[in-house]
Amino acid sequence: MRRDLIVRTVDRIAEIKASDTQLIALFTATVIARNLLESISSGLLFPVPAFIFHFPIAYVFPMLGLTGLMHIFSGYPLRKLLRLMVFAWTLTLLPPLLDSLLGSSSSIGYFPLNEGNALFFLLNFFNPAVELTGTTAGIRIEAAIGCILAGVFTWAVVTDRKVLRGVATTVVFAPVFLIFFTWPSLVYLLTIKHFPYVSTVQEYFQWHAVTAPHLTGSLHYTAYLVDLLPVTLILALFYRTLRNDAWKKLAASVRHSFWEAAVPLAGALSVFVSVSGVITFADAVSITGAFLAALFILF
């Protein structure tokens, strides 16, 4: 395998003359196409909150997270890497197509992770002899391809410790992929001790006790806000990398608008403090989301 050929190909793709709007349109089209393919293969019509809110952010989160990891391991310029990943993300169309070709009987979804099956899932994700709920054959093939391509990419573009950094990228990418494939259940396991016990992840995400349920009380709104938190953090880090003065400007903006920001903060804190009843996970996420929305408007 010729490293120079890989580097030239990668650079050529990253430098395709496409505007930010066109790249966003390509990513959006990819997400919509993937959701439609899943709908057709499963024979289900996804609800509007899932199609408009939850599913798009559920693709933005892993794309940004994997891009950040690749930037750390490879040192490849972040701006070019983001452009490259938009084109590479079209590979997410593979799972439903592969499942159709392979005759998979299960539907694509999150794996129902719990304390009892976590190690089994980790050890058998790439074992084709074991069938796993949600993570179909197509999903697992896609993940394997992604891990290998990430490792090859790092090996090709770095200038030192090529093999070590390439292998490290592939090894780290494997469990990171598993985080994204089990994300709602993982959030449930990590936070359930702080909120009233609910036996299922679905109820945990949609049960509101002190805040009004969003329209039908759909769990997809809560899932959207949960994903938005790490996405916001990753974007802030990216912004800092792409613009050296970004955080200085943000700090100046915060100082200038401190008292305006204190208003939504006081409102959020007062809700948490004044509630005499039970605050559920969905309540806490809704209140936090409202506070962040006010901050985004201010800054």
CSV table of C-alpha atoms in Angstrom, one decimal, residues 112-270:
chain,number,residue,atom,x,y,z
A,112,PRO,CA,-29.8,-2.5,25.1
A,113,LEU,CA,-26.7,-2.2,27.3
A,114,ASN,CA,-26.8,-3.2,31.0
A,115,GLU,CA,-24.3,-4.1,33.7
A,116,GLY,CA,-24.8,-7.8,33.0
A,117,ASN,CA,-24.2,-7.8,29.2
A,118,ALA,CA,-21.6,-5.0,28.8
A,119,LEU,CA,-18.6,-7.3,28.8
A,120,PHE,CA,-20.3,-9.8,26.5
A,121,PHE,CA,-21.1,-6.9,24.1
A,122,LEU,CA,-17.6,-5.6,24.1
A,123,LEU,CA,-16.0,-9.0,23.5
A,124,ASN,CA,-18.4,-10.1,20.8
A,125,PHE,CA,-19.2,-7.0,18.8
A,126,PHE,CA,-16.8,-7.9,16.0
A,127,ASN,CA,-17.6,-11.7,16.3
A,128,PRO,CA,-19.8,-12.6,13.3
A,129,ALA,CA,-21.0,-15.8,15.0
A,130,VAL,CA,-22.8,-13.8,17.7
A,131,GLU,CA,-26.1,-12.0,16.9
A,132,LEU,CA,-26.6,-8.7,18.9
A,133,THR,CA,-29.8,-6.7,19.2
A,134,GLY,CA,-29.8,-3.5,17.3
A,135,THR,CA,-26.2,-3.7,16.1
A,136,THR,CA,-26.9,-5.7,12.9
A,137,ALA,CA,-24.4,-7.3,10.6
A,138,GLY,CA,-24.4,-4.2,8.5
A,139,ILE,CA,-23.7,-2.0,11.5
A,140,ARG,CA,-20.8,-4.2,12.7
A,141,ILE,CA,-19.3,-4.3,9.2
A,142,GLU,CA,-19.5,-0.5,8.9
A,143,ALA,CA,-17.8,-0.2,12.3
A,144,ALA,CA,-15.0,-2.5,11.3
A,145,ILE,CA,-14.4,-0.6,8.1
A,146,GLY,CA,-14.4,2.7,10.0
A,147,CYS,CA,-11.8,1.4,12.5
A,148,ILE,CA,-9.5,0.1,9.8
A,149,LEU,CA,-9.8,3.2,7.6
A,150,ALA,CA,-9.1,5.5,10.6
A,151,GLY,CA,-6.0,3.5,11.3
A,152,VAL,CA,-4.8,3.5,7.7
A,153,PHE,CA,-5.5,7.2,7.5
A,154,THR,CA,-3.4,8.0,10.6
A,155,TRP,CA,-0.6,5.6,9.4
A,156,ALA,CA,-0.5,7.4,6.0
A,157,VAL,CA,-0.5,11.0,7.1
A,158,VAL,CA,1.7,11.0,10.2
A,159,THR,CA,5.5,11.6,9.9
A,160,ASP,CA,6.7,9.6,12.9
A,161,ARG,CA,5.7,6.3,14.7
A,162,LYS,CA,3.5,5.5,11.8
A,163,VAL,CA,2.6,1.9,12.6
A,164,LEU,CA,2.2,2.6,16.3
A,165,ARG,CA,-0.1,5.6,15.8
A,166,GLY,CA,-2.1,3.8,13.1
A,167,VAL,CA,-2.7,0.7,15.3
A,168,ALA,CA,-3.5,2.9,18.3
A,169,THR,CA,-6.1,4.8,16.2
A,170,THR,CA,-7.8,1.5,15.2
A,171,VAL,CA,-7.7,0.1,18.8
A,172,VAL,CA,-9.2,3.2,20.3
A,173,PHE,CA,-11.8,3.6,17.6
A,174,ALA,CA,-13.3,0.2,18.4
A,175,PRO,CA,-14.6,0.9,21.9
A,176,VAL,CA,-15.5,4.5,20.9
A,177,PHE,CA,-17.8,3.1,18.2
A,178,LEU,CA,-19.4,0.9,20.9
A,179,ILE,CA,-20.2,4.0,23.0
A,180,PHE,CA,-22.2,5.5,20.2
A,181,PHE,CA,-24.1,2.3,19.5
A,182,THR,CA,-25.1,2.0,23.2
A,183,TRP,CA,-25.4,5.7,24.0
A,184,PRO,CA,-28.9,6.0,25.6
A,185,SER,CA,-28.4,2.9,27.7
A,186,LEU,CA,-24.9,4.1,28.7
A,187,VAL,CA,-26.4,7.5,29.8
A,188,TYR,CA,-29.0,5.6,31.8
A,189,LEU,CA,-26.4,3.5,33.6
A,190,LEU,CA,-24.3,6.5,34.4
A,191,THR,CA,-27.0,8.7,35.8
A,192,ILE,CA,-29.8,6.4,37.2
A,193,LYS,CA,-28.3,6.7,40.7
A,194,HIS,CA,-29.1,10.4,40.8
A,195,PHE,CA,-32.8,10.1,39.7
A,196,PRO,CA,-35.8,8.0,40.5
A,197,TYR,CA,-35.4,4.5,39.4
A,198,VAL,CA,-37.1,3.5,36.1
A,199,SER,CA,-36.8,0.0,34.8
A,200,THR,CA,-36.5,0.9,31.1
A,201,VAL,CA,-34.4,3.5,29.1
A,202,GLN,CA,-37.5,4.6,27.2
A,203,GLU,CA,-39.5,5.5,30.3
A,204,TYR,CA,-36.3,7.1,31.9
A,205,PHE,CA,-36.0,9.5,28.9
A,206,GLN,CA,-39.7,10.4,28.6
A,207,TRP,CA,-41.0,10.6,32.2
A,208,HIS,CA,-41.7,14.2,33.2
A,209,ALA,CA,-42.8,14.9,36.8
A,210,VAL,CA,-42.3,18.7,37.3
A,211,THR,CA,-41.9,20.0,33.7
A,212,ALA,CA,-44.5,19.7,31.0
A,213,PRO,CA,-43.9,16.9,28.6
A,214,HIS,CA,-43.0,18.0,25.1
A,215,LEU,CA,-46.1,17.6,23.0
A,216,THR,CA,-46.6,13.8,23.2
A,217,GLY,CA,-43.8,13.3,25.8
A,218,SER,CA,-41.6,11.7,23.2
A,219,LEU,CA,-38.3,10.4,24.5
A,220,HIS,CA,-36.7,11.7,21.2
A,221,TYR,CA,-36.7,15.3,22.5
A,222,THR,CA,-34.8,14.3,25.7
A,223,ALA,CA,-32.4,12.2,23.6
A,224,TYR,CA,-31.8,15.2,21.3
A,225,LEU,CA,-30.9,17.5,24.3
A,226,VAL,CA,-28.7,14.8,25.8
A,227,ASP,CA,-26.7,14.5,22.6
A,228,LEU,CA,-26.6,18.3,22.2
A,229,LEU,CA,-24.5,18.7,25.4
A,230,PRO,CA,-21.4,16.8,24.1
A,231,VAL,CA,-21.9,18.2,20.6
A,232,THR,CA,-21.7,21.7,22.1
A,233,LEU,CA,-18.6,20.9,24.0
A,234,ILE,CA,-16.9,19.4,21.0
A,235,LEU,CA,-17.8,22.3,18.8
A,236,ALA,CA,-16.4,24.7,21.4
A,237,LEU,CA,-13.1,22.8,21.4
A,238,PHE,CA,-13.1,22.8,17.6
A,239,TYR,CA,-13.8,26.5,17.5
A,240,ARG,CA,-10.8,27.0,19.9
A,241,THR,CA,-8.6,25.0,17.5
A,242,LEU,CA,-9.8,26.7,14.3
A,243,ARG,CA,-9.7,30.3,15.8
A,244,ASN,CA,-7.0,31.0,18.3
A,245,ASP,CA,-8.7,34.1,19.7
A,246,ALA,CA,-12.1,32.4,20.0
A,247,TRP,CA,-12.1,31.8,23.7
A,248,LYS,CA,-10.8,35.3,24.5
A,249,LYS,CA,-13.7,36.7,22.6
A,250,LEU,CA,-16.1,34.4,24.3
A,251,ALA,CA,-14.7,35.4,27.7
A,252,ALA,CA,-15.1,39.1,26.8
A,253,SER,CA,-18.6,38.4,25.7
A,254,VAL,CA,-19.4,36.6,29.0
A,255,ARG,CA,-18.0,39.5,31.0
A,256,HIS,CA,-20.1,42.0,29.0
A,257,SER,CA,-23.3,40.0,29.3
A,258,PHE,CA,-22.8,38.6,32.8
A,259,TRP,CA,-25.9,40.0,34.3
A,260,GLU,CA,-28.0,38.9,31.3
A,261,ALA,CA,-26.7,35.4,31.7
A,262,ALA,CA,-27.4,35.5,35.5
A,263,VAL,CA,-31.1,35.7,34.8
A,264,PRO,CA,-31.6,32.3,33.1
A,265,LEU,CA,-29.1,30.8,35.5
A,266,ALA,CA,-31.1,32.0,38.4
A,267,GLY,CA,-34.3,30.7,36.8
A,268,ALA,CA,-32.8,27.2,36.3
A,269,LEU,CA,-31.4,27.1,39.8
A,270,SER,CA,-34.7,28.3,41.3
